[in-house]
mmCIF file of N, CA, C and O in Angstrom:
data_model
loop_
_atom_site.group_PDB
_atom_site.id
_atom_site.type_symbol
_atom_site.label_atom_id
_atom_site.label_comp_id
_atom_site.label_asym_id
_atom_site.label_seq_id
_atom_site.Cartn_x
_atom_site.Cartn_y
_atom_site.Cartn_z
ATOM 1 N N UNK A 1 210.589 54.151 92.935
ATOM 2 C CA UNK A 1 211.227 54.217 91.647
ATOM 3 C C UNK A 1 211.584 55.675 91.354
ATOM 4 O O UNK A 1 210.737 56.537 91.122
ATOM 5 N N UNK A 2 212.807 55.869 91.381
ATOM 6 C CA UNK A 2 213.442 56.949 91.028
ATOM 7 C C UNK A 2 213.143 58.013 89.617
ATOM 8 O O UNK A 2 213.098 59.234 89.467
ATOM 9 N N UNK A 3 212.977 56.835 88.727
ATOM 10 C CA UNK A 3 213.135 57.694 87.442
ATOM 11 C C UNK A 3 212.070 58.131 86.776
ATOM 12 O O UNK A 3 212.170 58.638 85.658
ATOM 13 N N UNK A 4 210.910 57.971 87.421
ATOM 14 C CA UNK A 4 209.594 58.429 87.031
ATOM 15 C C UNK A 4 208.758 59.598 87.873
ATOM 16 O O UNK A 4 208.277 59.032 88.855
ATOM 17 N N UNK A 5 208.472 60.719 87.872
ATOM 18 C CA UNK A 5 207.889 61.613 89.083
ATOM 19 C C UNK A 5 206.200 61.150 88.945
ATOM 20 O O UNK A 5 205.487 61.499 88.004
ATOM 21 N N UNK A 6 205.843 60.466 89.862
ATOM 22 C CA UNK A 6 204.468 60.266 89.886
ATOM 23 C C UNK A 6 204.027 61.363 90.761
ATOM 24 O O UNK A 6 204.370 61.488 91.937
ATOM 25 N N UNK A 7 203.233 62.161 90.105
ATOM 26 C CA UNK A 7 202.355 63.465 90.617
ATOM 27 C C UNK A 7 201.422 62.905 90.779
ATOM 28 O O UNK A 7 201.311 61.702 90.541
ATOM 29 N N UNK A 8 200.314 63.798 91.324
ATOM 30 C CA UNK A 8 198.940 63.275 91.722
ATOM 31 C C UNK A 8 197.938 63.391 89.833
ATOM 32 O O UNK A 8 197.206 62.552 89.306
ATOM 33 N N UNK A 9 198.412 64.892 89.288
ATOM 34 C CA UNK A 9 197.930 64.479 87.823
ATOM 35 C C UNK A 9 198.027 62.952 86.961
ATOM 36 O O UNK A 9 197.141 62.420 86.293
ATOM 37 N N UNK A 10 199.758 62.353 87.301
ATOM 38 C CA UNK A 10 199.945 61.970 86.262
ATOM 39 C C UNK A 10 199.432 59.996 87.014
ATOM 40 O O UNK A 10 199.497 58.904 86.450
ATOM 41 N N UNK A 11 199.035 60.324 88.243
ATOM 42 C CA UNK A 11 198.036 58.952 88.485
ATOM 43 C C UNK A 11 196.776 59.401 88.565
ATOM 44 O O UNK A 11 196.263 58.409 89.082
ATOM 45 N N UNK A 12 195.820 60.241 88.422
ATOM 46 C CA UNK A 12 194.817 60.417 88.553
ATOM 47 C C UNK A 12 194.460 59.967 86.299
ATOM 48 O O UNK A 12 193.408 59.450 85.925
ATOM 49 N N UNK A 13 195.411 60.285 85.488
ATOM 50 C CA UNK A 13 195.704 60.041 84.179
ATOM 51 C C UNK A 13 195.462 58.461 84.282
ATOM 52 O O UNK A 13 194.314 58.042 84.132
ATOM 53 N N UNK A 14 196.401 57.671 84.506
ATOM 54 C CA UNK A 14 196.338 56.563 84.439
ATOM 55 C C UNK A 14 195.022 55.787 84.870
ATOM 56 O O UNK A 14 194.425 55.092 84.049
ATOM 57 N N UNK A 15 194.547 55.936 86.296
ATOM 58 C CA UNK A 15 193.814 56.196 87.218
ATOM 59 C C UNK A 15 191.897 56.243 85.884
ATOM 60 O O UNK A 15 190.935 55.485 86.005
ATOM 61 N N UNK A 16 191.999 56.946 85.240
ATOM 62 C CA UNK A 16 190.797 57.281 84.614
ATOM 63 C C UNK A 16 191.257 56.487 83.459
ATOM 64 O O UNK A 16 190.468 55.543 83.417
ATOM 65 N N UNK A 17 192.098 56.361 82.512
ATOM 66 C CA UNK A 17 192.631 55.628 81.455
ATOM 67 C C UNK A 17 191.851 54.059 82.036
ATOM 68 O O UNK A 17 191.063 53.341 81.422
ATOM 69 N N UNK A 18 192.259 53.937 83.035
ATOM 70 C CA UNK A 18 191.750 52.552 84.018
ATOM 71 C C UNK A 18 190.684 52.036 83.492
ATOM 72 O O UNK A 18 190.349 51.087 82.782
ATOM 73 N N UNK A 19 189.911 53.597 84.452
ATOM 74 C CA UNK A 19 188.094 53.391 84.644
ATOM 75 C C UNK A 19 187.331 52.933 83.474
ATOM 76 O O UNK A 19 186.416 52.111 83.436
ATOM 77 N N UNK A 20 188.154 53.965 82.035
ATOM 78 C CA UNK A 20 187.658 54.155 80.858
ATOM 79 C C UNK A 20 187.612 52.694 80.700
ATOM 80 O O UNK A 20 186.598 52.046 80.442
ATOM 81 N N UNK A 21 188.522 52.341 80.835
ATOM 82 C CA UNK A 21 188.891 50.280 79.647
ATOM 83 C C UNK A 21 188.254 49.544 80.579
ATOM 84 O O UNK A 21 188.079 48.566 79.851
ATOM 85 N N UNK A 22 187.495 49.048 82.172
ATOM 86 C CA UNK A 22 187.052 48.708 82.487
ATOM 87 C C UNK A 22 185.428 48.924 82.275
ATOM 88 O O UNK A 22 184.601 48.145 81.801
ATOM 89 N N UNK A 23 185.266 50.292 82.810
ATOM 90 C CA UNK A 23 183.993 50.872 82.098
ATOM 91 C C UNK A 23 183.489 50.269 80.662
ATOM 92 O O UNK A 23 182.433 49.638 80.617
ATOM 93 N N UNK A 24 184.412 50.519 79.298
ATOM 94 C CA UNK A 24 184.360 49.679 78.116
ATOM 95 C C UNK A 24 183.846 48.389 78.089
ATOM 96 O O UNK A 24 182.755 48.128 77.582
ATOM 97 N N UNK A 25 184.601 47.539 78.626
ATOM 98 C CA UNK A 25 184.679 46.023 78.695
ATOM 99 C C UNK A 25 183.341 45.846 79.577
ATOM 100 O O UNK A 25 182.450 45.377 78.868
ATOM 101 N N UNK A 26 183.044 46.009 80.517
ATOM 102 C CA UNK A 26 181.587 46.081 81.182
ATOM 103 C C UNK A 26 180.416 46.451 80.155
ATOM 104 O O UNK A 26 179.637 45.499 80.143
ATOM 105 N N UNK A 27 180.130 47.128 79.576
ATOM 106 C CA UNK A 27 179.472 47.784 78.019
ATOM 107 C C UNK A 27 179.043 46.879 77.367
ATOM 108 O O UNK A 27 177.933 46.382 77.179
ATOM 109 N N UNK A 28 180.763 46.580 76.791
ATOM 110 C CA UNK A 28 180.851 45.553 75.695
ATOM 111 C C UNK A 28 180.038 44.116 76.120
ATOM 112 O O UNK A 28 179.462 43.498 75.225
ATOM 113 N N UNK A 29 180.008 43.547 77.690
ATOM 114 C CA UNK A 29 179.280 42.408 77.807
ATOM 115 C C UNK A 29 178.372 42.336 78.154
ATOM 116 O O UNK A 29 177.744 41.295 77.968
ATOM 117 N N UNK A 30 177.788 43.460 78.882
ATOM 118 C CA UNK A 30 176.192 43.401 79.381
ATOM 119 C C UNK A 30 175.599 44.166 78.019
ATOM 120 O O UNK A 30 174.468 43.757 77.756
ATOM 121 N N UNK A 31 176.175 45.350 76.934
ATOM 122 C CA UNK A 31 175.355 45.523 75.608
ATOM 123 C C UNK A 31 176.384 45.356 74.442
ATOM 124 O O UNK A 31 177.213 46.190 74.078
ATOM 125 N N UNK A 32 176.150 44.043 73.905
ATOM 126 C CA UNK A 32 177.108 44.219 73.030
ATOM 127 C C UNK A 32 176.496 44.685 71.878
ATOM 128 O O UNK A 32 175.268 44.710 71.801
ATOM 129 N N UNK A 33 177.422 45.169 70.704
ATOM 130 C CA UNK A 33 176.764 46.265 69.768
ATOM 131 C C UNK A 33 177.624 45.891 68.802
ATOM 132 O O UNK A 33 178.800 45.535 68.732
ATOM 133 N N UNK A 34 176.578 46.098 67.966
ATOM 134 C CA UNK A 34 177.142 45.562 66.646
ATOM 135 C C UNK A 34 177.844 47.126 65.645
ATOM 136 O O UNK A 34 177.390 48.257 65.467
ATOM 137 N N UNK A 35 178.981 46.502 65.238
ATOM 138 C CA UNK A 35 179.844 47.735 64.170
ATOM 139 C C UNK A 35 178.836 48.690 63.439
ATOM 140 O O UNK A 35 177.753 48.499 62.886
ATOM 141 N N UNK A 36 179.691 49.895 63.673
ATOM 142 C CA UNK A 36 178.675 50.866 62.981
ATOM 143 C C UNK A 36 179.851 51.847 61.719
ATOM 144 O O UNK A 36 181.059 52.074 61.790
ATOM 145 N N UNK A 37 178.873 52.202 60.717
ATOM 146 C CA UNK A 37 179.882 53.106 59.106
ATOM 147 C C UNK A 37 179.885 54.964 59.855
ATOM 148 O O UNK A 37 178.899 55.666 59.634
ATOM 149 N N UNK A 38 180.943 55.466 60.597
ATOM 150 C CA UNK A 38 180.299 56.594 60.198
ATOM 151 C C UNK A 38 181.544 57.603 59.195
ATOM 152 O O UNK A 38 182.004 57.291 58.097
ATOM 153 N N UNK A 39 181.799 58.646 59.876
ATOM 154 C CA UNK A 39 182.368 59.404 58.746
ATOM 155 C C UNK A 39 183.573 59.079 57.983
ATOM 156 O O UNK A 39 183.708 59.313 56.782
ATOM 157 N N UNK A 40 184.624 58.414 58.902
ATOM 158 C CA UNK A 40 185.732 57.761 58.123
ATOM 159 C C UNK A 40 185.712 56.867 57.187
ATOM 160 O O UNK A 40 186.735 56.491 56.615
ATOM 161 N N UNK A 41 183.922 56.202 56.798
ATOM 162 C CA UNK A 41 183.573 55.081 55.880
ATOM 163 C C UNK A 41 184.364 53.702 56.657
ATOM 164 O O UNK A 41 184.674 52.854 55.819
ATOM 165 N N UNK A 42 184.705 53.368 57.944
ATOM 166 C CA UNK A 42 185.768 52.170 58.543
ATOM 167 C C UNK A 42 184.311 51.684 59.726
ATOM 168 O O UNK A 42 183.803 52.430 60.563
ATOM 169 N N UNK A 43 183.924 50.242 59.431
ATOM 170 C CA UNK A 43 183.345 50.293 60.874
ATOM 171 C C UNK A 43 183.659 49.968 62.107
ATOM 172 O O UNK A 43 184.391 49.020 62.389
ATOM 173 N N UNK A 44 183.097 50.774 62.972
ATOM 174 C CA UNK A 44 183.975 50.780 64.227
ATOM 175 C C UNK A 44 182.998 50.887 65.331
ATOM 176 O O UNK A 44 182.026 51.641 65.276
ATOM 177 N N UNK A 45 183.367 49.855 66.679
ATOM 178 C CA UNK A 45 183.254 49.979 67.933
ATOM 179 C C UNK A 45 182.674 50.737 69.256
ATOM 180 O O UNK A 45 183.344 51.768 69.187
ATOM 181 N N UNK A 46 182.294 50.809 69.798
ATOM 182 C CA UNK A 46 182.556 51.493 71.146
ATOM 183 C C UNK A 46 184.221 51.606 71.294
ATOM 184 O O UNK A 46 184.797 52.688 71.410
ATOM 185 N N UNK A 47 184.878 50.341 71.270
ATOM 186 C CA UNK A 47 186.005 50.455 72.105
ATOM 187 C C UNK A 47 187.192 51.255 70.705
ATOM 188 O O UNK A 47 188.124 52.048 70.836
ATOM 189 N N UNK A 48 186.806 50.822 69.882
ATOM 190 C CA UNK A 48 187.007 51.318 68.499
ATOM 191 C C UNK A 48 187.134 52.989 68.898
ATOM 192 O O UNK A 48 188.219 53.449 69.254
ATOM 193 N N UNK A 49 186.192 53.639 68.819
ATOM 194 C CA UNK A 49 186.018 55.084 69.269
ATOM 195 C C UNK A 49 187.048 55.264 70.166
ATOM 196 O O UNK A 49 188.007 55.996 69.922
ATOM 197 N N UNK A 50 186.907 54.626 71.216
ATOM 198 C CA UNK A 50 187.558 54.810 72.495
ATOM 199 C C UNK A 50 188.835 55.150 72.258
ATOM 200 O O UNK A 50 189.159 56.235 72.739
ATOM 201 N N UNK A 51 189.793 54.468 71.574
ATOM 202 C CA UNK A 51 191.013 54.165 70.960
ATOM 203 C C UNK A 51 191.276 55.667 69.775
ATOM 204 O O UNK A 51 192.219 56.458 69.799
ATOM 205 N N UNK A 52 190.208 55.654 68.927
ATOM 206 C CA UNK A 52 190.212 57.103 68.259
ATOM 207 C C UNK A 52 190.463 58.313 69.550
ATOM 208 O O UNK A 52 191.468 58.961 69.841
ATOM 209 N N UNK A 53 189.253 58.287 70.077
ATOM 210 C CA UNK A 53 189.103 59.553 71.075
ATOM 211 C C UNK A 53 191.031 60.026 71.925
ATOM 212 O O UNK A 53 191.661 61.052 72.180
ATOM 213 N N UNK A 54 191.223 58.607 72.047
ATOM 214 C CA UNK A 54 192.674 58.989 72.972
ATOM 215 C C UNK A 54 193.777 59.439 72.244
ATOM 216 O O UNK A 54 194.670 60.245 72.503
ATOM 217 N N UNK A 55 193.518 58.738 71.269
ATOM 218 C CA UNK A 55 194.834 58.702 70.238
ATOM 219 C C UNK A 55 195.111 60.613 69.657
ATOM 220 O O UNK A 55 196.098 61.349 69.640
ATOM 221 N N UNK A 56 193.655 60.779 69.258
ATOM 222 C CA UNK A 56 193.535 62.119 68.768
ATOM 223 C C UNK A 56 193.473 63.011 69.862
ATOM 224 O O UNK A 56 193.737 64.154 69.489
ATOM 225 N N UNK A 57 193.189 62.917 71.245
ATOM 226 C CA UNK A 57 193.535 63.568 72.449
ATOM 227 C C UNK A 57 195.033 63.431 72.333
ATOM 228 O O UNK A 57 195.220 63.658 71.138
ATOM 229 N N UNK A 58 195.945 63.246 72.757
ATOM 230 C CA UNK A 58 197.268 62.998 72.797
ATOM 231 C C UNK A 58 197.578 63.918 71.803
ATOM 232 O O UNK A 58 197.927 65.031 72.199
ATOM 233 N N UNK A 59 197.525 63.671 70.319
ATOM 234 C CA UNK A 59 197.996 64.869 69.549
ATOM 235 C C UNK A 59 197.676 66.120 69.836
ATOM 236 O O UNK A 59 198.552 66.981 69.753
ATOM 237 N N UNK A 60 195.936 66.567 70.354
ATOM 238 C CA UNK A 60 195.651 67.683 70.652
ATOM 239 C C UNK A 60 196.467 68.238 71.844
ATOM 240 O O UNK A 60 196.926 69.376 71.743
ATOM 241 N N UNK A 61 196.663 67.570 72.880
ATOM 242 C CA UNK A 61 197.801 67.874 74.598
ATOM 243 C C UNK A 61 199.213 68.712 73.578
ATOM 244 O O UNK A 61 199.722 69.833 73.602
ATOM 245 N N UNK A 62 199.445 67.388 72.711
ATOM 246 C CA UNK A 62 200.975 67.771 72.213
ATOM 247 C C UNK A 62 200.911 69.235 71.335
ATOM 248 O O UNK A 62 201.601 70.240 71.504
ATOM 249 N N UNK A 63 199.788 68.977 70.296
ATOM 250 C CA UNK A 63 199.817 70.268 69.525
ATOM 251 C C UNK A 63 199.836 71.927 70.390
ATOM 252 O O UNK A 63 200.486 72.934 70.111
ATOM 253 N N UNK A 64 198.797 71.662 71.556
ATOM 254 C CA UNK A 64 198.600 72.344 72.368
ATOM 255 C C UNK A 64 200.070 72.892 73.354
ATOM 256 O O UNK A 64 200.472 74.054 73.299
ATOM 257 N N UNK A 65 200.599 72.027 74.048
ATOM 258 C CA UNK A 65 202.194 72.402 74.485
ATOM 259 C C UNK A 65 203.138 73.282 73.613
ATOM 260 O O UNK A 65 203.824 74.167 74.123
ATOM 261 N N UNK A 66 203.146 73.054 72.498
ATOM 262 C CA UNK A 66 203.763 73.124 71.092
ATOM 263 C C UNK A 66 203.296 74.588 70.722
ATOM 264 O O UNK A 66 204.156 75.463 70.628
ATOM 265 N N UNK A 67 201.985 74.879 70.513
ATOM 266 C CA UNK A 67 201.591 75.967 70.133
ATOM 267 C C UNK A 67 201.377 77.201 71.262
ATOM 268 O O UNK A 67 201.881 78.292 70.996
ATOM 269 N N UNK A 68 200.808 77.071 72.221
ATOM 270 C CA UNK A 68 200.011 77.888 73.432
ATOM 271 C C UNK A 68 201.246 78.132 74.595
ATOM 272 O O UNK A 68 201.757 79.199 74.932
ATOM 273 N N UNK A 69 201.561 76.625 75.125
ATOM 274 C CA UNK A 69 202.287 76.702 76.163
ATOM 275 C C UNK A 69 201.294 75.810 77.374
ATOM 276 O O UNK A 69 200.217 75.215 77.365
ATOM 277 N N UNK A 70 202.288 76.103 78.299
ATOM 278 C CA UNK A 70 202.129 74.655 79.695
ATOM 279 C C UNK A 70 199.892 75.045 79.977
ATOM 280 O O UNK A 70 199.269 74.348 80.777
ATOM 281 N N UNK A 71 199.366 75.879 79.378
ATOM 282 C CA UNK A 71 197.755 76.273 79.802
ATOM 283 C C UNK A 71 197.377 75.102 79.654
ATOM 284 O O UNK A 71 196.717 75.085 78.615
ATOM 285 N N UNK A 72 197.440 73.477 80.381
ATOM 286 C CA UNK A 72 196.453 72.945 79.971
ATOM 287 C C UNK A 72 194.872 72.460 80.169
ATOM 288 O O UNK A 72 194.323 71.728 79.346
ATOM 289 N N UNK A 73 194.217 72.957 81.353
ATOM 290 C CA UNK A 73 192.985 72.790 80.989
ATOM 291 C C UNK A 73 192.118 73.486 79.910
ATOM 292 O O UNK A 73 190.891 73.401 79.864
ATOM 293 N N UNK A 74 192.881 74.172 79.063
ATOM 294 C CA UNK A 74 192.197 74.522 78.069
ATOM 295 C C UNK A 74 192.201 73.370 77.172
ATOM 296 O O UNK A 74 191.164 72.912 76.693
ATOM 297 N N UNK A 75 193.653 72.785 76.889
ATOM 298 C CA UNK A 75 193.027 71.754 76.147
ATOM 299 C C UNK A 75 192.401 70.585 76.449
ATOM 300 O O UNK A 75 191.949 69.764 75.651
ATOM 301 N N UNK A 76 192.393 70.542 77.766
ATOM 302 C CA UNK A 76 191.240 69.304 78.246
ATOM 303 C C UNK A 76 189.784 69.556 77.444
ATOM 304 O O UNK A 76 189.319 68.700 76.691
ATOM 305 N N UNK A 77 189.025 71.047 77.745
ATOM 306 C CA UNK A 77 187.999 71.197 76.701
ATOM 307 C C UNK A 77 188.127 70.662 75.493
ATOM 308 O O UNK A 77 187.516 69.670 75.095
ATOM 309 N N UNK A 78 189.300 71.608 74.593
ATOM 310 C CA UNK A 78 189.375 70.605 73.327
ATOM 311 C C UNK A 78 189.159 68.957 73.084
ATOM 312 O O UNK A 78 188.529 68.236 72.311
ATOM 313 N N UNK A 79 189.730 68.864 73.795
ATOM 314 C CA UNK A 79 189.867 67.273 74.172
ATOM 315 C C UNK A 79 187.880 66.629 74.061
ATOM 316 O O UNK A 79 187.176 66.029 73.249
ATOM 317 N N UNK A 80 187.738 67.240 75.417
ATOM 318 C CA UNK A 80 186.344 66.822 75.064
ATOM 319 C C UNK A 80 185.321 67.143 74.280
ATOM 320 O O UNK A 80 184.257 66.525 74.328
ATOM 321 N N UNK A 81 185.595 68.405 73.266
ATOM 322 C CA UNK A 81 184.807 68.363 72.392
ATOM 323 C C UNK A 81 185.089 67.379 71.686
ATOM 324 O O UNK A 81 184.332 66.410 71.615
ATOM 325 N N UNK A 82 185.932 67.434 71.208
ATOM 326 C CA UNK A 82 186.574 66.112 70.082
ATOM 327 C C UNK A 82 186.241 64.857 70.235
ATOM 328 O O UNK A 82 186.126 64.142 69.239
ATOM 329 N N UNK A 83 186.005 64.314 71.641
ATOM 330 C CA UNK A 83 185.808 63.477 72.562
ATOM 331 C C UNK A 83 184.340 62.868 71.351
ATOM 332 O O UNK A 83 184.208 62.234 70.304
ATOM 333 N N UNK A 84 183.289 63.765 72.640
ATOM 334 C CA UNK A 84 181.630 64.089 72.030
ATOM 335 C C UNK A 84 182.101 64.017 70.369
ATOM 336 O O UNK A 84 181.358 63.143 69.923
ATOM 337 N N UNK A 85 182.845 64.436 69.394
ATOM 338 C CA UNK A 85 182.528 64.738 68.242
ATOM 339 C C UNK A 85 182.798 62.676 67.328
ATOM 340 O O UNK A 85 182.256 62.094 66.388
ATOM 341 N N UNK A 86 183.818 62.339 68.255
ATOM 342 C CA UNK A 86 184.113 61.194 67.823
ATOM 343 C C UNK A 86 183.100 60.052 68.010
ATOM 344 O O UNK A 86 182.920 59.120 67.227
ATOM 345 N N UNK A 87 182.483 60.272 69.145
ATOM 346 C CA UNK A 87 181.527 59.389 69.563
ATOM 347 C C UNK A 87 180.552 59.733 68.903
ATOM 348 O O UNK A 87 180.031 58.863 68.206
ATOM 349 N N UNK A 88 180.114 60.780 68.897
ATOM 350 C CA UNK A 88 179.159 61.304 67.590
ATOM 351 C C UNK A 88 178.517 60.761 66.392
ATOM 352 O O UNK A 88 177.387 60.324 66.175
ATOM 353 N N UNK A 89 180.124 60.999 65.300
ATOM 354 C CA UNK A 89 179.781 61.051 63.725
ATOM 355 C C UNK A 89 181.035 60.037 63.552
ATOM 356 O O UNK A 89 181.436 60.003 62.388
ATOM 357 N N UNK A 90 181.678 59.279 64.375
ATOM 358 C CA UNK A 90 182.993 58.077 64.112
ATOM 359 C C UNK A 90 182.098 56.674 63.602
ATOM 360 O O UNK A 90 182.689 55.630 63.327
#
């Protein structure tokens, strides 16, 4: 397929996106867990989080391009603090 450049980043991306939602779903049936209140007052998930964590990663990549420039394993850190912070206090 022509119109897409698959790099080794941008399947190793998908590739872990994978692991993550399988990883999840495995969780979810051998411990399932009941909804929890945290800082947003909304209760929410494991997979719940999961869905936060990416969503707000993605803005951080973009804000990051936007502000800094192409440096991105710096914002991979960001990323995972935010990560830890969501799973945290979410």
């Amino acid at each position: 397929m022509a119109w897409m450049a698959w790099t080794w980043p941008t399947a190793t991306f998908f590739g872990v996106i994978a692991l993550l939602l399988i990883t999840f779903t495995v969780l979810a049936i051998k411990f399932p867990e009941t909804p929890r209140v945290g800082v947003l007052r909304i209760e929410t998930t494991r997979g719940d989080r999961l869905f936060i964590t990416l969503l707000g990663s993605a803005f951080i990549n973009l804000a990051w391009l936007g502000i800094v420039g192409a440096n991105q394993p710096y914002a991979l850190i960001a990323c995972l603090i935010y990560a830890v912070a969501v799973f945290r206090f979410v």
